C-alpha positions as YAML, in Angstrom:
chain: A
units: angstrom
residues:
- id: 1
  name: UNK
  ca: [29.65, -26.15, 110.12]
- id: 2
  name: UNK
  ca: [31.07, -22.68, 108.54]
- id: 3
  name: UNK
  ca: [27.77, -19.95, 107.78]
- id: 4
  name: UNK
  ca: [28.94, -17.36, 105.68]
- id: 5
  name: UNK
  ca: [27.21, -14.69, 105.03]
- id: 6
  name: UNK
  ca: [27.40, -13.08, 100.99]
- id: 7
  name: UNK
  ca: [28.07, -9.76, 102.71]
- id: 8
  name: UNK
  ca: [30.68, -10.94, 104.32]
- id: 9
  name: UNK
  ca: [33.41, -9.29, 102.54]
- id: 10
  name: UNK
  ca: [36.92, -8.75, 102.91]
- id: 11
  name: UNK
  ca: [36.00, -4.96, 103.33]
- id: 12
  name: UNK
  ca: [32.97, -5.11, 105.13]
- id: 13
  name: UNK
  ca: [30.60, -4.17, 102.62]
- id: 14
  name: UNK
  ca: [27.20, -5.65, 101.10]
- id: 15
  name: UNK
  ca: [28.13, -6.38, 98.13]
- id: 16
  name: UNK
  ca: [25.68, -5.10, 94.62]
- id: 17
  name: UNK
  ca: [26.10, -5.88, 90.83]
- id: 18
  name: UNK
  ca: [24.34, -4.39, 87.94]
- id: 19
  name: UNK
  ca: [22.07, -6.43, 86.20]
- id: 20
  name: UNK
  ca: [23.51, -6.33, 82.63]
- id: 21
  name: UNK
  ca: [19.48, -6.29, 81.00]
- id: 22
  name: UNK
  ca: [17.59, -4.64, 83.38]
- id: 23
  name: UNK
  ca: [20.26, -1.97, 85.04]
- id: 24
  name: UNK
  ca: [18.81, -2.82, 88.71]
- id: 25
  name: UNK
  ca: [21.07, -3.44, 91.54]
- id: 26
  name: UNK
  ca: [20.95, -6.52, 93.53]
- id: 27
  name: UNK
  ca: [22.09, -6.49, 96.96]
- id: 28
  name: UNK
  ca: [22.89, -9.91, 98.84]
- id: 29
  name: UNK
  ca: [22.90, -8.71, 101.91]
- id: 30
  name: UNK
  ca: [20.40, -11.27, 103.34]
- id: 31
  name: UNK
  ca: [21.83, -14.21, 101.57]
- id: 32
  name: UNK
  ca: [23.22, -17.30, 103.80]
- id: 33
  name: UNK
  ca: [25.08, -20.34, 102.13]
- id: 34
  name: UNK
  ca: [26.30, -23.01, 104.36]
- id: 35
  name: UNK
  ca: [29.90, -23.06, 103.48]
- id: 36
  name: UNK
  ca: [32.35, -25.45, 104.20]
- id: 37
  name: UNK
  ca: [35.75, -25.92, 105.19]
- id: 38
  name: UNK
  ca: [37.44, -28.09, 103.41]
- id: 39
  name: UNK
  ca: [36.03, -30.19, 99.80]
- id: 40
  name: UNK
  ca: [34.84, -32.81, 102.23]
- id: 41
  name: UNK
  ca: [30.70, -32.49, 101.75]
- id: 42
  name: UNK
  ca: [29.91, -34.69, 104.38]
- id: 43
  name: UNK
  ca: [28.27, -33.78, 107.03]
- id: 44
  name: UNK
  ca: [26.60, -30.11, 106.41]
- id: 45
  name: UNK
  ca: [23.42, -28.92, 107.31]
- id: 46
  name: UNK
  ca: [21.47, -25.48, 107.46]
- id: 47
  name: UNK
  ca: [20.78, -24.05, 110.67]
- id: 48
  name: UNK
  ca: [17.03, -23.75, 111.83]
- id: 49
  name: UNK
  ca: [14.24, -27.06, 111.37]
- id: 50
  name: UNK
  ca: [15.30, -28.77, 108.31]
- id: 51
  name: UNK
  ca: [13.93, -28.32, 105.10]
- id: 52
  name: UNK
  ca: [13.15, -30.15, 101.86]
- id: 53
  name: UNK
  ca: [16.14, -28.81, 100.29]
- id: 54
  name: UNK
  ca: [18.56, -29.82, 103.78]
- id: 55
  name: UNK
  ca: [21.95, -32.34, 103.43]
- id: 56
  name: UNK
  ca: [19.95, -35.44, 103.51]
- id: 57
  name: UNK
  ca: [16.64, -34.59, 101.75]
- id: 58
  name: UNK
  ca: [16.16, -37.44, 98.89]
- id: 59
  name: UNK
  ca: [17.28, -35.79, 95.37]
- id: 60
  name: UNK
  ca: [15.01, -36.86, 91.98]
- id: 61
  name: UNK
  ca: [17.35, -36.35, 89.08]
- id: 62
  name: UNK
  ca: [16.57, -33.09, 86.54]
- id: 63
  name: UNK
  ca: [14.93, -34.55, 83.47]
- id: 64
  name: UNK
  ca: [16.65, -32.05, 81.98]
- id: 65
  name: UNK
  ca: [18.68, -29.07, 81.86]
- id: 66
  name: UNK
  ca: [15.32, -26.81, 81.91]
- id: 67
  name: UNK
  ca: [14.37, -28.78, 84.72]
- id: 68
  name: UNK
  ca: [17.90, -28.42, 86.37]
- id: 69
  name: UNK
  ca: [17.74, -24.83, 85.97]
- id: 70
  name: UNK
  ca: [13.89, -24.10, 87.53]
- id: 71
  name: UNK
  ca: [15.03, -26.17, 90.49]
- id: 72
  name: UNK
  ca: [17.75, -24.46, 90.81]
- id: 73
  name: UNK
  ca: [16.29, -20.97, 90.54]
- id: 74
  name: UNK
  ca: [12.97, -22.66, 93.99]
- id: 75
  name: UNK
  ca: [16.49, -23.61, 95.50]
- id: 76
  name: UNK
  ca: [18.41, -19.91, 95.60]
- id: 77
  name: UNK
  ca: [14.34, -18.13, 96.30]
- id: 78
  name: UNK
  ca: [15.51, -19.46, 100.19]
- id: 79
  name: UNK
  ca: [18.11, -17.07, 102.37]
- id: 80
  name: UNK
  ca: [19.73, -20.51, 103.85]
- id: 81
  name: UNK
  ca: [21.24, -22.66, 101.17]
- id: 82
  name: UNK
  ca: [22.85, -26.02, 101.21]
- id: 83
  name: UNK
  ca: [26.34, -26.21, 99.41]
- id: 84
  name: UNK
  ca: [26.00, -29.82, 99.91]
- id: 85
  name: UNK
  ca: [22.15, -30.32, 98.26]
- id: 86
  name: UNK
  ca: [23.31, -28.06, 95.29]
- id: 87
  name: UNK
  ca: [26.09, -29.68, 94.54]
- id: 88
  name: UNK
  ca: [24.13, -32.98, 94.57]
- id: 89
  name: UNK
  ca: [21.55, -31.51, 92.29]
- id: 90
  name: UNK
  ca: [24.11, -30.56, 90.13]
- id: 91
  name: UNK
  ca: [25.61, -34.06, 90.20]
- id: 92
  name: UNK
  ca: [22.10, -35.67, 89.59]
- id: 93
  name: UNK
  ca: [21.38, -33.71, 86.20]
- id: 94
  name: UNK
  ca: [22.94, -36.36, 83.45]
- id: 95
  name: UNK
  ca: [24.89, -34.11, 80.56]
- id: 96
  name: UNK
  ca: [22.65, -34.68, 77.47]
- id: 97
  name: UNK
  ca: [25.05, -32.57, 74.78]
- id: 98
  name: UNK
  ca: [21.29, -32.10, 72.44]
- id: 99
  name: UNK
  ca: [20.08, -29.43, 75.41]
- id: 100
  name: UNK
  ca: [22.75, -27.26, 76.00]
- id: 101
  name: UNK
  ca: [25.17, -27.17, 72.71]
- id: 102
  name: UNK
  ca: [23.43, -23.87, 71.24]
- id: 103
  name: UNK
  ca: [25.21, -22.70, 74.46]
- id: 104
  name: UNK
  ca: [28.35, -24.15, 74.07]
- id: 105
  name: UNK
  ca: [30.33, -21.80, 72.12]
- id: 106
  name: UNK
  ca: [34.20, -22.36, 71.55]
- id: 107
  name: UNK
  ca: [37.43, -20.00, 70.50]
- id: 108
  name: UNK
  ca: [40.53, -20.93, 69.43]
- id: 109
  name: UNK
  ca: [42.27, -18.51, 71.41]
- id: 110
  name: UNK
  ca: [40.69, -18.68, 74.85]
- id: 111
  name: UNK
  ca: [38.00, -20.42, 76.45]
- id: 112
  name: UNK
  ca: [35.03, -18.67, 76.85]
- id: 113
  name: UNK
  ca: [32.45, -17.71, 79.55]
- id: 114
  name: UNK
  ca: [28.79, -18.27, 78.38]
- id: 115
  name: UNK
  ca: [25.66, -17.19, 79.95]
- id: 116
  name: UNK
  ca: [22.97, -19.41, 80.34]
- id: 117
  name: UNK
  ca: [20.66, -18.05, 82.74]
- id: 118
  name: UNK
  ca: [20.97, -15.39, 84.61]
- id: 119
  name: UNK
  ca: [19.36, -16.65, 88.12]
- id: 120
  name: UNK
  ca: [17.38, -15.06, 90.45]
- id: 121
  name: UNK
  ca: [19.98, -11.66, 91.54]
- id: 122
  name: UNK
  ca: [21.64, -14.39, 93.64]
- id: 123
  name: UNK
  ca: [23.19, -16.58, 91.31]
- id: 124
  name: UNK
  ca: [24.27, -17.36, 88.00]
- id: 125
  name: UNK
  ca: [24.46, -20.39, 85.49]
- id: 126
  name: UNK
  ca: [27.36, -20.27, 82.66]
- id: 127
  name: UNK
  ca: [28.81, -22.81, 80.17]
- id: 128
  name: UNK
  ca: [32.37, -22.44, 79.81]
- id: 129
  name: UNK
  ca: [33.79, -23.79, 76.97]
- id: 130
  name: UNK
  ca: [37.93, -25.00, 76.75]
- id: 131
  name: UNK
  ca: [39.12, -25.83, 73.22]
- id: 132
  name: UNK
  ca: [41.73, -28.74, 73.30]
- id: 133
  name: UNK
  ca: [45.20, -27.53, 76.39]
- id: 134
  name: UNK
  ca: [43.01, -24.78, 77.02]
- id: 135
  name: UNK
  ca: [42.98, -23.64, 80.37]
- id: 136
  name: UNK
  ca: [42.41, -20.41, 82.88]
- id: 137
  name: UNK
  ca: [44.55, -18.13, 84.63]
- id: 138
  name: UNK
  ca: [45.52, -18.88, 89.11]
- id: 139
  name: UNK
  ca: [42.19, -17.03, 90.13]
- id: 140
  name: UNK
  ca: [40.02, -16.08, 92.77]
- id: 141
  name: UNK
  ca: [36.39, -16.01, 92.65]
- id: 142
  name: UNK
  ca: [35.57, -12.37, 94.85]
- id: 143
  name: UNK
  ca: [33.75, -13.92, 97.73]
- id: 144
  name: UNK
  ca: [31.84, -15.91, 95.87]
- id: 145
  name: UNK
  ca: [30.50, -19.72, 95.60]
- id: 146
  name: UNK
  ca: [31.47, -21.60, 92.67]
- id: 147
  name: UNK
  ca: [30.03, -25.35, 91.81]
- id: 148
  name: UNK
  ca: [31.60, -26.72, 88.65]
- id: 149
  name: UNK
  ca: [29.99, -29.57, 86.94]
- id: 150
  name: UNK
  ca: [31.87, -31.37, 84.03]
- id: 151
  name: UNK
  ca: [29.51, -31.27, 80.93]
- id: 152
  name: UNK
  ca: [31.73, -33.05, 78.67]
- id: 153
  name: UNK
  ca: [35.43, -34.36, 78.21]
- id: 154
  name: UNK
  ca: [37.37, -33.75, 81.49]
- id: 155
  name: UNK
  ca: [38.91, -30.52, 83.19]
- id: 156
  name: UNK
  ca: [41.78, -30.43, 85.71]
- id: 157
  name: UNK
  ca: [42.02, -28.65, 88.51]
- id: 158
  name: UNK
  ca: [44.66, -27.30, 90.37]
- id: 159
  name: UNK
  ca: [44.05, -25.88, 94.02]
- id: 160
  name: UNK
  ca: [46.83, -23.19, 95.41]
- id: 161
  name: UNK
  ca: [47.08, -21.74, 98.61]
- id: 162
  name: UNK
  ca: [46.70, -17.79, 98.41]
- id: 163
  name: UNK
  ca: [50.17, -16.33, 98.34]
- id: 164
  name: UNK
  ca: [51.23, -14.25, 101.52]
- id: 165
  name: UNK
  ca: [51.98, -10.27, 101.61]
- id: 166
  name: UNK
  ca: [55.09, -9.62, 99.21]
- id: 167
  name: UNK
  ca: [57.69, -6.54, 100.23]
- id: 168
  name: UNK
  ca: [56.96, -2.83, 99.68]
- id: 169
  name: UNK
  ca: [59.15, -2.72, 96.93]
- id: 170
  name: UNK
  ca: [58.20, -5.16, 94.63]
- id: 171
  name: UNK
  ca: [54.50, -6.65, 96.22]
- id: 172
  name: UNK
  ca: [56.07, -10.12, 95.04]
- id: 173
  name: UNK
  ca: [54.92, -12.79, 96.96]
- id: 174
  name: UNK
  ca: [57.08, -15.49, 95.27]
- id: 175
  name: UNK
  ca: [56.31, -18.73, 93.58]
- id: 176
  name: UNK
  ca: [52.82, -19.79, 94.57]
- id: 177
  name: UNK
  ca: [52.65, -23.20, 96.22]
- id: 178
  name: UNK
  ca: [49.65, -26.19, 94.82]
- id: 179
  name: UNK
  ca: [48.99, -28.20, 97.53]
- id: 180
  name: UNK
  ca: [46.39, -30.69, 95.57]
- id: 181
  name: UNK
  ca: [44.95, -30.97, 92.18]
- id: 182
  name: UNK
  ca: [42.12, -33.30, 91.11]
- id: 183
  name: UNK
  ca: [40.70, -34.59, 87.31]
- id: 184
  name: UNK
  ca: [37.18, -34.20, 86.67]
- id: 185
  name: UNK
  ca: [35.00, -36.74, 83.99]
- id: 186
  name: UNK
  ca: [31.48, -36.32, 82.88]
- id: 187
  name: UNK
  ca: [28.63, -35.58, 85.37]
- id: 188
  name: UNK
  ca: [31.19, -34.66, 87.76]
- id: 189
  name: UNK
  ca: [30.77, -31.59, 89.75]
- id: 190
  name: UNK
  ca: [32.64, -29.90, 92.64]
- id: 191
  name: UNK
  ca: [32.93, -26.68, 94.85]
- id: 192
  name: UNK
  ca: [35.30, -24.19, 95.81]
- id: 193
  name: UNK
  ca: [35.58, -20.74, 96.91]
- id: 194
  name: UNK
  ca: [37.83, -18.20, 98.37]
- id: 195
  name: UNK
  ca: [38.16, -19.60, 102.28]
- id: 196
  name: UNK
  ca: [39.15, -22.85, 100.69]
- id: 197
  name: UNK
  ca: [42.48, -21.54, 97.77]
- id: 198
  name: UNK
  ca: [42.99, -20.16, 94.55]
- id: 199
  name: UNK
  ca: [42.16, -22.42, 91.82]
- id: 200
  name: UNK
  ca: [43.10, -23.24, 87.47]
- id: 201
  name: UNK
  ca: [40.78, -24.79, 85.66]
- id: 202
  name: UNK
  ca: [42.53, -26.69, 82.65]
- id: 203
  name: UNK
  ca: [41.66, -28.92, 79.59]
- id: 204
  name: UNK
  ca: [44.33, -30.87, 79.27]
- id: 205
  name: UNK
  ca: [43.85, -33.16, 76.71]
- id: 206
  name: UNK
  ca: [45.20, -32.34, 73.20]
- id: 207
  name: UNK
  ca: [42.32, -34.23, 71.41]
- id: 208
  name: UNK
  ca: [39.24, -34.20, 72.91]
- id: 209
  name: UNK
  ca: [37.48, -30.34, 73.97]
- id: 210
  name: UNK
  ca: [35.33, -30.23, 77.33]
- id: 211
  name: UNK
  ca: [32.70, -28.51, 78.47]
- id: 212
  name: UNK
  ca: [31.56, -27.18, 82.00]
- id: 213
  name: UNK
  ca: [28.74, -25.80, 83.74]
- id: 214
  name: UNK
  ca: [29.32, -23.44, 86.53]
- id: 215
  name: UNK
  ca: [27.03, -22.01, 89.05]
- id: 216
  name: UNK
  ca: [28.56, -18.66, 90.75]
- id: 217
  name: UNK
  ca: [26.27, -17.17, 93.60]
- id: 218
  name: UNK
  ca: [26.79, -14.35, 93.94]
- id: 219
  name: UNK
  ca: [27.40, -13.57, 90.39]
- id: 220
  name: UNK
  ca: [30.90, -11.58, 90.02]
- id: 221
  name: UNK
  ca: [32.27, -9.22, 86.93]
- id: 222
  name: UNK
  ca: [36.01, -9.52, 88.65]
- id: 223
  name: UNK
  ca: [38.87, -11.60, 90.22]
- id: 224
  name: UNK
  ca: [42.09, -11.33, 90.60]
- id: 225
  name: UNK
  ca: [44.29, -12.66, 88.60]
- id: 226
  name: UNK
  ca: [47.59, -14.72, 89.63]
- id: 227
  name: UNK
  ca: [51.01, -15.20, 88.16]
- id: 228
  name: UNK
  ca: [52.71, -18.71, 89.31]
- id: 229
  name: UNK
  ca: [55.75, -17.39, 89.77]
- id: 230
  name: UNK
  ca: [55.64, -13.77, 91.70]
- id: 231
  name: UNK
  ca: [52.77, -14.54, 93.22]
- id: 232
  name: UNK
  ca: [51.07, -11.25, 92.31]
- id: 233
  name: UNK
  ca: [47.68, -10.68, 91.83]
- id: 234
  name: UNK
  ca: [45.91, -8.57, 89.19]
- id: 235
  name: UNK
  ca: [42.20, -6.92, 89.18]
- id: 236
  name: UNK
  ca: [40.59, -8.70, 85.51]
- id: 237
  name: UNK
  ca: [36.79, -7.70, 85.28]
- id: 238
  name: UNK
  ca: [35.51, -10.61, 83.41]
- id: 239
  name: UNK
  ca: [32.97, -10.86, 80.52]
- id: 240
  name: UNK
  ca: [30.47, -12.97, 78.45]
- id: 241
  name: UNK
  ca: [31.68, -14.48, 74.98]
- id: 242
  name: UNK
  ca: [27.75, -15.31, 74.60]
- id: 243
  name: UNK
  ca: [24.72, -15.13, 76.28]
- id: 244
  name: UNK
  ca: [21.29, -17.54, 75.62]
- id: 245
  name: UNK
  ca: [22.79, -18.55, 73.02]
- id: 246
  name: UNK
  ca: [24.09, -15.27, 71.21]
- id: 247
  name: UNK
  ca: [27.16, -13.64, 70.54]
- id: 248
  name: UNK
  ca: [27.67, -10.71, 73.00]
- id: 249
  name: UNK
  ca: [29.81, -7.82, 71.28]
- id: 250
  name: UNK
  ca: [32.77, -9.28, 73.15]
- id: 251
  name: UNK
  ca: [33.08, -11.97, 71.35]
- id: 252
  name: UNK
  ca: [33.14, -10.08, 68.03]
- id: 253
  name: UNK
  ca: [36.43, -8.06, 69.37]
- id: 254
  name: UNK
  ca: [39.88, -9.61, 67.69]
- id: 255
  name: UNK
  ca: [41.51, -7.50, 69.89]
- id: 256
  name: UNK
  ca: [41.67, -9.62, 73.05]
- id: 257
  name: UNK
  ca: [44.72, -11.70, 73.40]
- id: 258
  name: UNK
  ca: [44.71, -15.66, 74.81]
- id: 259
  name: UNK
  ca: [43.95, -16.78, 77.89]
- id: 260
  name: UNK
  ca: [40.33, -16.33, 80.31]
- id: 261
  name: UNK
  ca: [37.94, -14.07, 79.32]
- id: 262
  name: UNK
  ca: [39.19, -10.60, 80.59]
- id: 263
  name: UNK
  ca: [38.31, -7.95, 78.99]
- id: 264
  name: UNK
  ca: [40.14, -4.94, 81.41]
- id: 265
  name: UNK
  ca: [43.38, -5.52, 83.88]
- id: 266
  name: UNK
  ca: [43.12, -2.37, 86.31]
...
């Protein structure tokens, strides 16, 4: 078991983010998440006395999406959070299109990120909508913890190793190495963080759309995207296509090209 502080970023600085509604800075230095070092979440446990949100706690499935959100808020009130518990809780929710359809906004050119709940400063919850054949770039998660649950359709996840540093002349590492891939169907849930690797998510169906529910802890507004052929990384700023069921100004920008919801490249 590895206990990872969300403030333990590569630069050893405390991570803060702007609350987009209030402008308030949120500090995540006190939030610790129990983080697996591999994809198999079998026997993780919270350090200290077991609580009601420990790995082996009995989970009563949420009655609906609203109840799931309320229970996630309760879980993230703690400073010690079991990755396995959160994954099991999200898995236990049975997707009902009537409960989330108002958040599901599709775009013909790229997949969309649609904010469902801003969380309590320690996480946010969003729905991603994938038209037929749409997918993300290979990307990191800015030292965040990412849970992905399929609400409708199916998606393929490809996992990649972090590229080796390139030469000083061209800063390219060469073709990126894919080490595994998984298909996820409705109501299945998976987890990734940057210590596991990088990933790409794609709806490979040519006839069906896909909808996925994502929880990120802590929230982030930029990540690294990677060129599969060269390993070159680009820092990209991400935004929301809609918030709480309403389109954002970004969602109306016709100049943005296909791909993920990137609004700026540095």
